Coordinates of C-alpha atoms in Angstrom, one line a residue:
Chain J
M14 CA 37.3 13.2 4.3
V15 CA 39.4 15.7 2.3
I16 CA 42.6 14.1 4.1
I17 CA 41.4 10.6 3.0
I18 CA 40.8 11.6 -0.5
Q19 CA 44.2 13.5 -0.6
K20 CA 46.2 10.8 0.9
G21 CA 44.5 8.0 -0.6
L22 CA 44.0 9.0 -4.3
P23 CA 47.7 8.3 -5.2
A24 CA 47.2 4.8 -4.2
I25 CA 44.3 4.1 -6.5
N26 CA 45.2 2.3 -9.7
W27 CA 44.1 -0.7 -11.5
Q28 CA 46.8 -2.9 -9.9
F29 CA 45.8 -1.7 -6.4
L30 CA 42.0 -2.6 -7.2
S31 CA 42.7 -5.8 -9.0
D32 CA 45.6 -7.4 -7.2
I33 CA 45.8 -9.6 -4.1
P34 CA 47.9 -8.3 -1.1
R35 CA 51.6 -8.9 -1.2
Q36 CA 54.5 -8.7 1.2
G37 CA 52.3 -9.1 4.3
M38 CA 49.8 -6.6 3.0
R39 CA 52.7 -4.0 2.8
A40 CA 52.4 -3.8 -0.9
G41 CA 50.0 -5.2 -3.7
G42 CA 46.2 -4.5 -3.9
I43 CA 43.2 -5.2 -2.1
F44 CA 41.1 -7.1 -4.5
P45 CA 40.1 -10.2 -2.2
A46 CA 38.9 -7.6 0.5
I47 CA 36.6 -5.8 -2.3
V48 CA 35.2 -9.1 -3.4
G49 CA 34.6 -10.3 0.1
T50 CA 32.8 -7.1 1.3
I51 CA 30.5 -7.2 -2.1
Y52 CA 29.7 -10.9 -1.2
L53 CA 29.0 -10.1 2.5
V54 CA 26.6 -7.3 1.3
L55 CA 24.8 -9.4 -1.3
G56 CA 24.4 -12.2 1.1
A57 CA 23.2 -9.9 3.7
I58 CA 20.5 -8.5 1.5
I59 CA 19.4 -11.8 0.1
F60 CA 18.9 -12.9 3.6
A61 CA 17.3 -9.8 5.0
L62 CA 15.2 -8.2 2.3
P63 CA 12.7 -11.0 1.8
I64 CA 12.2 -11.6 5.6
G65 CA 12.2 -7.8 6.5
L66 CA 9.6 -7.2 3.8
L67 CA 7.2 -10.0 4.7
A68 CA 7.5 -8.8 8.4
A69 CA 6.8 -5.3 7.5
I70 CA 3.7 -6.5 5.6
Y71 CA 2.4 -8.6 8.3
L72 CA 2.9 -5.8 10.7
S73 CA 1.3 -3.2 8.8
E74 CA -1.3 -5.0 6.9
Y75 CA -2.4 -8.1 8.8
S76 CA -1.6 -7.8 12.7
K77 CA -4.1 -6.4 15.0
D78 CA -3.1 -3.5 17.1
N79 CA -2.8 -5.0 20.4
L80 CA -0.2 -5.0 23.3
L81 CA 1.7 -7.9 21.8
T82 CA 2.1 -6.3 18.5
R83 CA 3.1 -2.9 19.9
L84 CA 5.8 -4.6 22.0
I85 CA 7.2 -6.3 18.8
K86 CA 7.4 -3.0 17.0
L87 CA 9.0 -1.4 20.1
A88 CA 11.5 -4.3 20.2
I89 CA 12.2 -4.0 16.5
V90 CA 13.0 -0.2 16.6
N91 CA 15.1 -0.8 19.7
L92 CA 17.2 -3.7 17.9
A93 CA 18.1 -1.3 15.2
G94 CA 20.1 0.6 17.9
V95 CA 21.9 -2.5 19.3
P96 CA 25.8 -1.9 19.0
S97 CA 27.0 -3.9 16.0
V98 CA 29.5 -5.9 18.3
V99 CA 26.7 -7.3 19.9
Y100 CA 25.5 -8.9 16.7
G101 CA 28.8 -10.2 16.0
L102 CA 28.9 -12.0 19.3
F103 CA 25.4 -13.3 18.4
G104 CA 26.4 -14.5 15.1
L105 CA 29.6 -16.2 16.4
A106 CA 27.3 -18.2 18.9
L107 CA 24.5 -19.1 16.6
F108 CA 26.1 -19.5 13.1
V109 CA 29.9 -20.2 13.7
I110 CA 29.4 -22.4 16.7
F111 CA 25.9 -23.6 17.0
L112 CA 25.1 -24.2 13.4
K113 CA 28.7 -25.2 12.7
F114 CA 29.0 -22.9 9.5
G115 CA 32.6 -21.9 10.9
A116 CA 34.0 -18.4 10.2
S117 CA 32.6 -18.3 6.7
I118 CA 31.1 -16.0 4.1
I119 CA 27.5 -17.3 5.2
S120 CA 28.0 -16.8 8.9
G121 CA 29.1 -13.2 8.0
S122 CA 26.2 -12.6 5.6
L123 CA 23.6 -13.8 8.1
T124 CA 25.2 -11.9 10.9
L125 CA 25.0 -8.8 8.8
G126 CA 21.3 -9.8 7.6
I127 CA 20.2 -10.0 11.1
M128 CA 22.0 -6.6 12.0
I129 CA 20.0 -4.7 9.2
L130 CA 17.0 -6.6 9.4
P131 CA 15.3 -4.0 12.1
V132 CA 16.3 -1.0 9.7
I133 CA 14.6 -2.7 6.7
I134 CA 11.4 -3.9 8.8
T135 CA 11.0 -0.4 10.2
T136 CA 11.5 1.8 7.2
S137 CA 9.4 -0.9 5.1
R138 CA 6.6 -0.7 7.4
E139 CA 6.6 3.2 7.4
A140 CA 6.5 3.2 3.6
L141 CA 3.4 0.6 3.6
E142 CA 1.7 2.7 6.3
S143 CA 2.1 5.8 4.3
I144 CA -0.1 4.5 1.4
P145 CA -3.5 6.2 1.8
Q146 CA -6.3 4.1 3.4
S147 CA -8.6 5.1 0.7
F148 CA -6.3 3.1 -2.0
R149 CA -7.1 0.2 0.0
E150 CA -10.8 1.0 0.3
V151 CA -11.1 1.4 -3.3
S152 CA -9.5 -1.9 -4.2
L153 CA -11.3 -3.8 -1.5
S154 CA -14.7 -2.0 -2.7
L155 CA -14.1 -3.4 -6.5
G156 CA -13.9 -7.0 -5.1
A157 CA -10.2 -7.4 -4.8
S158 CA -9.0 -9.6 -2.3
K159 CA -6.8 -8.3 0.7
W160 CA -3.6 -9.9 -0.9
Q161 CA -4.5 -8.5 -4.4
T162 CA -4.8 -5.0 -2.8
I163 CA -1.4 -5.4 -1.2
R164 CA 0.2 -7.1 -4.2
H165 CA -1.0 -4.6 -6.8
I166 CA -1.8 -1.2 -5.0
V167 CA 0.2 -1.0 -1.7
L168 CA 3.6 -2.6 -2.5
P169 CA 4.2 -0.9 -5.8
N170 CA 3.7 2.6 -4.4
A171 CA 5.8 1.8 -1.3
I172 CA 8.9 0.5 -3.1
P173 CA 10.6 3.8 -3.0
G174 CA 10.3 3.8 0.7
I175 CA 11.3 0.1 1.0
L176 CA 14.4 0.9 -1.2
T177 CA 15.4 3.8 1.3
G178 CA 15.5 1.3 4.1
T179 CA 17.5 -1.1 2.2
I180 CA 20.0 1.5 1.2
L181 CA 20.5 2.3 4.8
G182 CA 20.7 -1.2 5.5
L183 CA 23.2 -1.8 2.7
G184 CA 25.5 1.1 3.9
R185 CA 25.7 -0.1 7.4
A186 CA 26.3 -3.7 6.5
A187 CA 29.1 -2.8 4.1
G188 CA 31.0 -0.5 6.5
E189 CA 30.6 -2.5 10.0
T190 CA 33.8 -4.3 11.2
A191 CA 32.6 -5.9 14.6
P192 CA 29.9 -8.2 13.1
I193 CA 32.4 -9.6 10.7
L194 CA 35.3 -9.7 13.0
F195 CA 34.3 -13.2 14.6
T196 CA 32.2 -14.7 11.9
V197 CA 34.1 -14.3 8.4
A198 CA 36.7 -11.9 8.3
A199 CA 40.4 -13.4 7.5
F200 CA 43.4 -11.6 8.6
Y201 CA 45.4 -12.4 5.6
L202 CA 44.1 -14.4 2.7
P203 CA 45.4 -13.7 -0.4
Q204 CA 43.1 -15.4 -2.8
L205 CA 39.3 -15.3 -3.7
P206 CA 36.8 -17.3 -1.7
H207 CA 35.7 -20.5 -3.5
S208 CA 32.2 -21.1 -1.7
I209 CA 30.1 -19.4 0.7
F210 CA 31.7 -21.6 3.5
D211 CA 35.1 -20.0 2.9
Q212 CA 36.5 -17.4 5.0
A213 CA 37.0 -14.1 3.2
M214 CA 38.8 -10.7 3.5
A215 CA 36.6 -7.7 3.8
L216 CA 37.5 -4.3 3.4
P217 CA 36.5 -2.8 6.9
Y218 CA 38.5 -5.3 8.7
H219 CA 41.4 -5.2 6.3
L220 CA 41.5 -1.6 6.9
Y221 CA 41.5 -2.2 10.6
V222 CA 44.2 -4.9 10.2
I223 CA 46.5 -2.7 8.0
S224 CA 46.2 0.4 10.4
T225 CA 46.8 -1.2 13.6
Q226 CA 48.0 -4.9 13.5
V227 CA 50.7 -4.6 10.8
P228 CA 53.6 -2.4 11.3
N229 CA 55.1 -0.5 8.5
V230 CA 52.4 -0.4 6.1
D231 CA 52.5 2.5 3.7
E232 CA 50.1 5.3 4.7
K233 CA 49.1 5.5 0.9
I234 CA 47.8 1.9 1.1
R235 CA 45.8 2.7 4.2
Y236 CA 44.1 5.6 3.0
G237 CA 43.7 4.1 -0.5
T238 CA 41.7 1.1 1.3
A239 CA 39.6 3.7 3.3
L240 CA 38.8 5.6 0.2
V241 CA 37.8 2.4 -1.8
L242 CA 35.5 1.6 1.1
L243 CA 33.9 4.8 1.2
A244 CA 33.5 4.9 -2.6
L245 CA 31.8 1.5 -2.5
V246 CA 29.3 2.7 0.2
L247 CA 28.7 5.7 -1.9
I248 CA 28.2 3.8 -5.2
M249 CA 25.8 1.6 -3.6
N250 CA 23.7 4.4 -2.4
L251 CA 23.8 6.2 -5.4
V252 CA 22.6 3.3 -7.4
A253 CA 19.7 3.1 -4.8
I254 CA 18.9 6.6 -4.9
I255 CA 18.7 6.7 -8.7
I256 CA 16.2 3.9 -8.6
R257 CA 14.3 5.5 -5.9
Y258 CA 14.3 8.7 -8.0
K259 CA 13.0 6.9 -11.1
F260 CA 10.0 5.2 -8.9
R261 CA 9.3 8.7 -7.3
K262 CA 9.0 10.3 -10.9
R263 CA 6.4 7.8 -11.6
K264 CA 4.3 8.3 -8.5
K265 CA 1.1 9.6 -9.6
W266 CA -0.6 11.1 -6.6
Chain C
M16 CA -38.6 -6.8 -6.4
V17 CA -36.9 -6.1 -3.0
K18 CA -33.0 -6.1 -3.5
F19 CA -32.1 -5.2 0.2
E20 CA -33.8 -6.2 3.3
I21 CA -32.7 -4.6 6.5
H22 CA -33.8 -5.8 9.8
D23 CA -33.3 -4.0 13.1
L24 CA -29.8 -2.8 12.2
N25 CA -27.7 -1.2 14.9
I26 CA -24.1 -0.3 14.6
W27 CA -21.5 0.7 17.2
F28 CA -18.1 2.5 16.7
G29 CA -16.5 1.8 20.0
S30 CA -19.1 3.2 22.4
A31 CA -20.7 5.4 19.7
H32 CA -24.0 4.2 18.7
A33 CA -23.9 5.1 14.9
I34 CA -27.1 3.4 13.6
K35 CA -30.2 2.9 15.7
H36 CA -32.9 0.0 15.2
V37 CA -33.1 0.8 11.3
N38 CA -35.6 -1.5 9.3
M39 CA -36.0 -0.7 5.6
E40 CA -36.2 -2.2 2.2
I41 CA -34.4 -1.2 -0.8
Q42 CA -36.1 -2.0 -4.3
S43 CA -34.4 -3.3 -7.5
N44 CA -34.0 -0.6 -10.1
E45 CA -34.8 2.2 -8.0
I46 CA -32.6 5.3 -6.9
L47 CA -32.9 5.5 -3.0
S48 CA -31.6 8.9 -1.9
V49 CA -30.4 9.1 1.7
I50 CA -30.2 12.5 3.2
G51 CA -29.5 13.9 6.5
P52 CA -27.3 16.1 8.5
A53 CA -23.7 15.4 9.2
N54 CA -23.1 12.8 11.5
S55 CA -26.6 11.0 11.0
G56 CA -25.2 7.8 10.0
K57 CA -25.9 8.0 6.2
T58 CA -22.3 7.0 5.2
T59 CA -22.0 4.3 7.8
F60 CA -25.4 2.8 6.7
L61 CA -24.1 2.9 3.0
R62 CA -20.7 1.1 3.9
T63 CA -22.7 -1.4 5.9
L64 CA -24.2 -2.8 2.7
D65 CA -21.0 -3.8 1.2
R66 CA -19.3 -4.5 4.6
L67 CA -16.6 -1.9 4.3
N68 CA -17.4 -0.9 7.7
E69 CA -15.6 -4.1 8.9
L70 CA -12.2 -2.5 8.1
N71 CA -12.6 -0.4 11.1
I72 CA -11.6 -2.5 14.3
N73 CA -13.9 -1.0 16.7
Y74 CA -17.0 -1.8 14.4
K75 CA -19.9 -3.9 15.9
M76 CA -23.0 -4.6 14.4
T77 CA -26.5 -6.5 15.3
G78 CA -29.3 -7.1 13.1
A79 CA -29.2 -8.2 9.6
V80 CA -28.6 -6.9 6.1
E81 CA -30.1 -9.3 3.4
L82 CA -29.2 -9.0 -0.2
E83 CA -31.9 -10.9 -2.2
R84 CA -32.9 -12.8 1.0
E85 CA -29.2 -13.9 1.8
D86 CA -27.3 -12.3 4.8
V87 CA -24.6 -10.3 3.4
R88 CA -22.3 -11.8 6.1
G89 CA -22.9 -15.2 4.7
I90 CA -21.6 -14.1 1.1
E91 CA -18.1 -14.4 0.4
I92 CA -16.8 -10.8 0.6
E93 CA -15.2 -10.4 -2.7
E94 CA -18.2 -11.8 -4.4
L95 CA -20.5 -9.5 -2.4
R96 CA -18.3 -6.3 -3.2
R97 CA -18.4 -7.4 -7.0
K98 CA -22.1 -7.4 -6.7
I99 CA -22.2 -4.0 -5.0
G100 CA -20.1 -1.3 -6.3
M101 CA -19.1 1.9 -4.5
V102 CA -18.6 5.3 -5.7
F103 CA -16.7 7.5 -2.9
A104 CA -17.2 11.1 -1.8
L105 CA -14.0 12.3 -3.1
P106 CA -12.8 11.1 -6.7
L107 CA -10.4 8.3 -5.9
P108 CA -8.6 7.3 -8.8
L109 CA -5.9 4.5 -8.4
P110 CA -2.2 5.5 -8.9
L111 CA -2.7 3.7 -12.3
S112 CA -3.4 5.0 -15.9
I113 CA -7.0 5.8 -17.0
F114 CA -7.2 2.3 -18.9
D115 CA -5.9 0.3 -15.9
N116 CA -8.1 2.0 -13.5
V117 CA -11.2 1.0 -15.3
A118 CA -9.6 -2.5 -15.9
Y119 CA -8.5 -3.0 -12.3
G120 CA -11.7 -4.8 -11.0
I121 CA -12.1 -7.3 -13.8
R122 CA -8.4 -8.1 -13.8
M123 CA -8.5 -8.8 -10.4
H124 CA -11.2 -11.3 -11.0
G125 CA -9.0 -13.0 -13.4
E126 CA -9.7 -11.5 -16.9
K127 CA -6.4 -11.4 -18.8
R128 CA -7.6 -11.2 -22.4
R129 CA -6.6 -7.7 -23.9
R130 CA -9.7 -7.6 -26.4
K131 CA -12.0 -8.3 -23.4
L132 CA -10.3 -5.7 -21.3
E133 CA -10.6 -3.1 -24.1
E134 CA -14.2 -3.7 -25.0
K135 CA -15.1 -3.4 -21.2
V136 CA -13.1 -0.3 -20.9
E137 CA -14.5 1.4 -23.9
E138 CA -18.3 0.2 -22.9
T139 CA -18.2 1.5 -19.3
L140 CA -16.6 4.8 -20.2
L141 CA -19.2 5.4 -22.7
Q142 CA -21.9 4.6 -20.0
A143 CA -20.2 7.2 -17.7
Y144 CA -20.1 9.8 -20.4
L145 CA -16.6 10.1 -20.1
W146 CA -15.3 8.0 -23.5
E147 CA -15.2 11.1 -25.6
E148 CA -13.0 13.2 -23.4
V149 CA -10.4 10.4 -22.8
K150 CA -10.4 7.9 -25.7
D151 CA -7.0 9.2 -27.2
R152 CA -5.3 9.4 -23.7
L153 CA -6.0 6.1 -22.1
S154 CA -2.5 5.3 -21.1
E155 CA -2.0 8.7 -19.1
S156 CA -2.2 8.8 -15.3
A157 CA -5.8 9.1 -14.1
F158 CA -4.6 11.9 -12.0
K159 CA -4.1 14.2 -15.0
L160 CA -8.2 14.2 -15.2
S161 CA -10.0 17.0 -13.8
G162 CA -12.0 16.4 -10.5
G163 CA -15.4 15.8 -12.5
Q164 CA -13.7 13.5 -15.0
Q165 CA -12.1 11.5 -12.2
Q166 CA -15.4 11.0 -10.6
R167 CA -16.8 9.8 -13.8
L168 CA -13.8 7.5 -14.2
C169 CA -14.6 6.0 -10.6
I170 CA -18.0 5.3 -11.8
A171 CA -16.9 3.8 -15.0
R172 CA -14.4 1.7 -12.7
T173 CA -17.3 0.6 -10.5
L174 CA -19.4 -0.4 -13.5
A175 CA -16.7 -2.4 -15.1
V176 CA -16.9 -5.1 -12.1
G177 CA -20.6 -5.5 -13.4
P178 CA -22.5 -4.8 -10.1
E179 CA -26.0 -5.2 -9.5
V180 CA -26.1 -2.4 -6.9
I181 CA -24.2 0.9 -7.0
L182 CA -23.6 2.9 -3.7
F183 CA -22.9 6.5 -4.3
D184 CA -21.4 8.1 -1.1
E185 CA -22.0 12.0 -1.8
P186 CA -20.4 11.6 -5.1
C187 CA -20.7 15.2 -6.0
S188 CA -19.5 16.8 -2.9
G189 CA -16.4 17.8 -4.5
L190 CA -17.7 18.7 -8.0
D191 CA -18.8 21.9 -9.6
P192 CA -22.5 22.1 -10.9
I193 CA -21.8 21.4 -14.5
S194 CA -19.7 18.1 -13.5
T195 CA -22.7 17.4 -11.1
A196 CA -25.3 17.6 -13.7
K197 CA -23.1 14.9 -15.7
V198 CA -22.8 12.6 -12.8
E199 CA -26.5 12.9 -12.2
D200 CA -27.5 12.1 -16.0
A201 CA -25.3 8.9 -15.7
M202 CA -27.1 7.9 -12.5
V203 CA -30.6 8.4 -13.8
K204 CA -29.6 6.4 -17.0
L205 CA -27.9 3.6 -14.8
K206 CA -31.1 3.0 -13.0
E207 CA -32.5 1.1 -15.9
K208 CA -29.9 -1.8 -15.1
Y209 CA -28.8 -1.2 -11.5
T210 CA -30.1 -0.5 -8.0
I211 CA -28.7 2.8 -6.7
V212 CA -28.4 4.0 -3.2
L213 CA -27.3 7.6 -3.3
V214 CA -26.2 9.2 0.0
T215 CA -26.1 13.2 -0.4
N216 CA -25.8 16.2 1.7
N217 CA -27.5 18.1 -1.2
V218 CA -31.1 18.0 -0.6
K219 CA -31.9 19.4 -4.1
Q220 CA -29.9 16.5 -5.6
A221 CA -32.1 13.9 -3.7
A222 CA -35.2 15.8 -5.0
R223 CA -34.0 15.7 -8.6
V224 CA -32.8 12.1 -9.0
G225 CA -34.3 10.1 -6.3
D226 CA -37.3 7.6 -6.4
R227 CA -37.6 7.4 -2.9
T228 CA -35.8 9.2 -0.1
A229 CA -34.8 8.2 3.2
F230 CA -34.1 10.8 6.0
F231 CA -31.6 9.9 8.8
L232 CA -31.1 12.0 11.9
S233 CA -28.7 10.8 14.7
G234 CA -28.6 7.4 13.4
E235 CA -32.3 6.9 13.2
L236 CA -34.3 6.3 10.1
I237 CA -37.0 9.1 10.6
E238 CA -38.9 8.7 7.4
L239 CA -38.8 6.8 4.2
D240 CA -41.2 7.6 1.4
K241 CA -41.7 8.5 -2.4
T242 CA -39.4 11.5 -3.0
D243 CA -42.2 13.6 -4.0
K244 CA -44.1 12.9 -1.0
I245 CA -41.1 13.5 1.3
F246 CA -40.7 16.9 -0.4
T247 CA -44.3 17.9 -0.6
A248 CA -45.8 16.5 2.6
P249 CA -43.6 14.6 5.1
L250 CA -45.3 13.1 7.9
D251 CA -42.5 13.9 10.6
K252 CA -42.0 17.7 11.3
R253 CA -38.0 17.1 11.6
T254 CA -38.0 15.9 7.9
D255 CA -39.9 19.1 6.9
G256 CA -37.5 21.1 9.0
Y257 CA -34.4 19.5 7.5
I258 CA -35.6 20.0 3.8
R259 CA -36.6 23.4 4.3
G260 CA -33.1 24.1 5.7
K261 CA -34.1 25.1 9.2
F262 CA -31.3 22.9 10.6
G263 CA -28.4 20.7 9.4

């Protein structure tokens, strides 16, 4: 960490952050990779958060406790531990080849989304289940319907926990190389993507490329890229932690 | 007028037989106290009336509970619980402001007009003897109130929905004597407009506020009679033993 900051900090300047890579990535900036990573993370969240949340609500509030749902819950927990390269291959097979999206932002986002889905479902479910049963009983006893109870009592109080899951997912999605390797990442593409069906550069893969695939890249650029990636993940987590903190302060029991 | 009729009610949780062959009637505008030792089925009985037991997946019931001659299982559940309010053993404010707690029920039933909500909140807080203490701090969290205030808030919240019946499940078990007296005052006053079923561990409380008293033991209804009669000349010696404090 110290080494990364020490060696990377001198590379960071406005030009490095806002310019496209030049001279076969040996000079210039990393702007397309930053933008690509942000697109991918946003895409993954847009896809995974609604589905993950609905799945968590179903599992914790509606499903009956039987063998099937227990198996499903176990499978979800296990999916969270599957190596990311497996998700990459899955994304390649399903989105890139079968659905013919090609290597594109949408393929990459969906692959990352599927990868973080188990994390979001598991943590959201735990957040929902931590809401005291008595709140649900009170709400129901006042004649509120089950959905009203979830919507007005359970969900608002589970938001901090749900955000935690989303943070974990976000951080993982931003940093992974393997899932985007086959589905979206461009080796060298010194321009911004024009649509979600374009390829894009992404920070983790760019870092891998300039570290191992391109000879004679200045050390400064490599560590600078690593530092930017770290900072990006850190900033995202920080924003989410602040939101969470705000909610927690409002917590009333 | 008869409010509830209960015919041969049996309840099981899994293999535990919680209520055994209970038959009884509950009159309109009376306070019916239900007493009995722990684990005698009092609370289970109470939660049968507004079908809250059904949240428990192991729950099984036979027999019938009729509200004004209509089987409660035939009434739409939100409608039923609108008619039958419940005040729980511990003060359970929702994690909302004082105002929003009281307004929660009617909001869920579709009332959006601010004026109506404000009127209802004031009216019911007055009925629950809480208005004077909270009128200047309605937007504060309900958790900032003391235990006794919280329980009166819960009563106001129940009243706001406009029920016909109010079920009290040991409402004073967590309260000091002064708060208890206030809650009891509220109950006696409420009897004019509502039918009240009061489950209580406190035998003296049953004697103070109940018109009639039912004694449960191990899921059976042992005796149900006018409160005076139960406390002076009970027919069953187990009732006598319990109210004299010989067991339980």
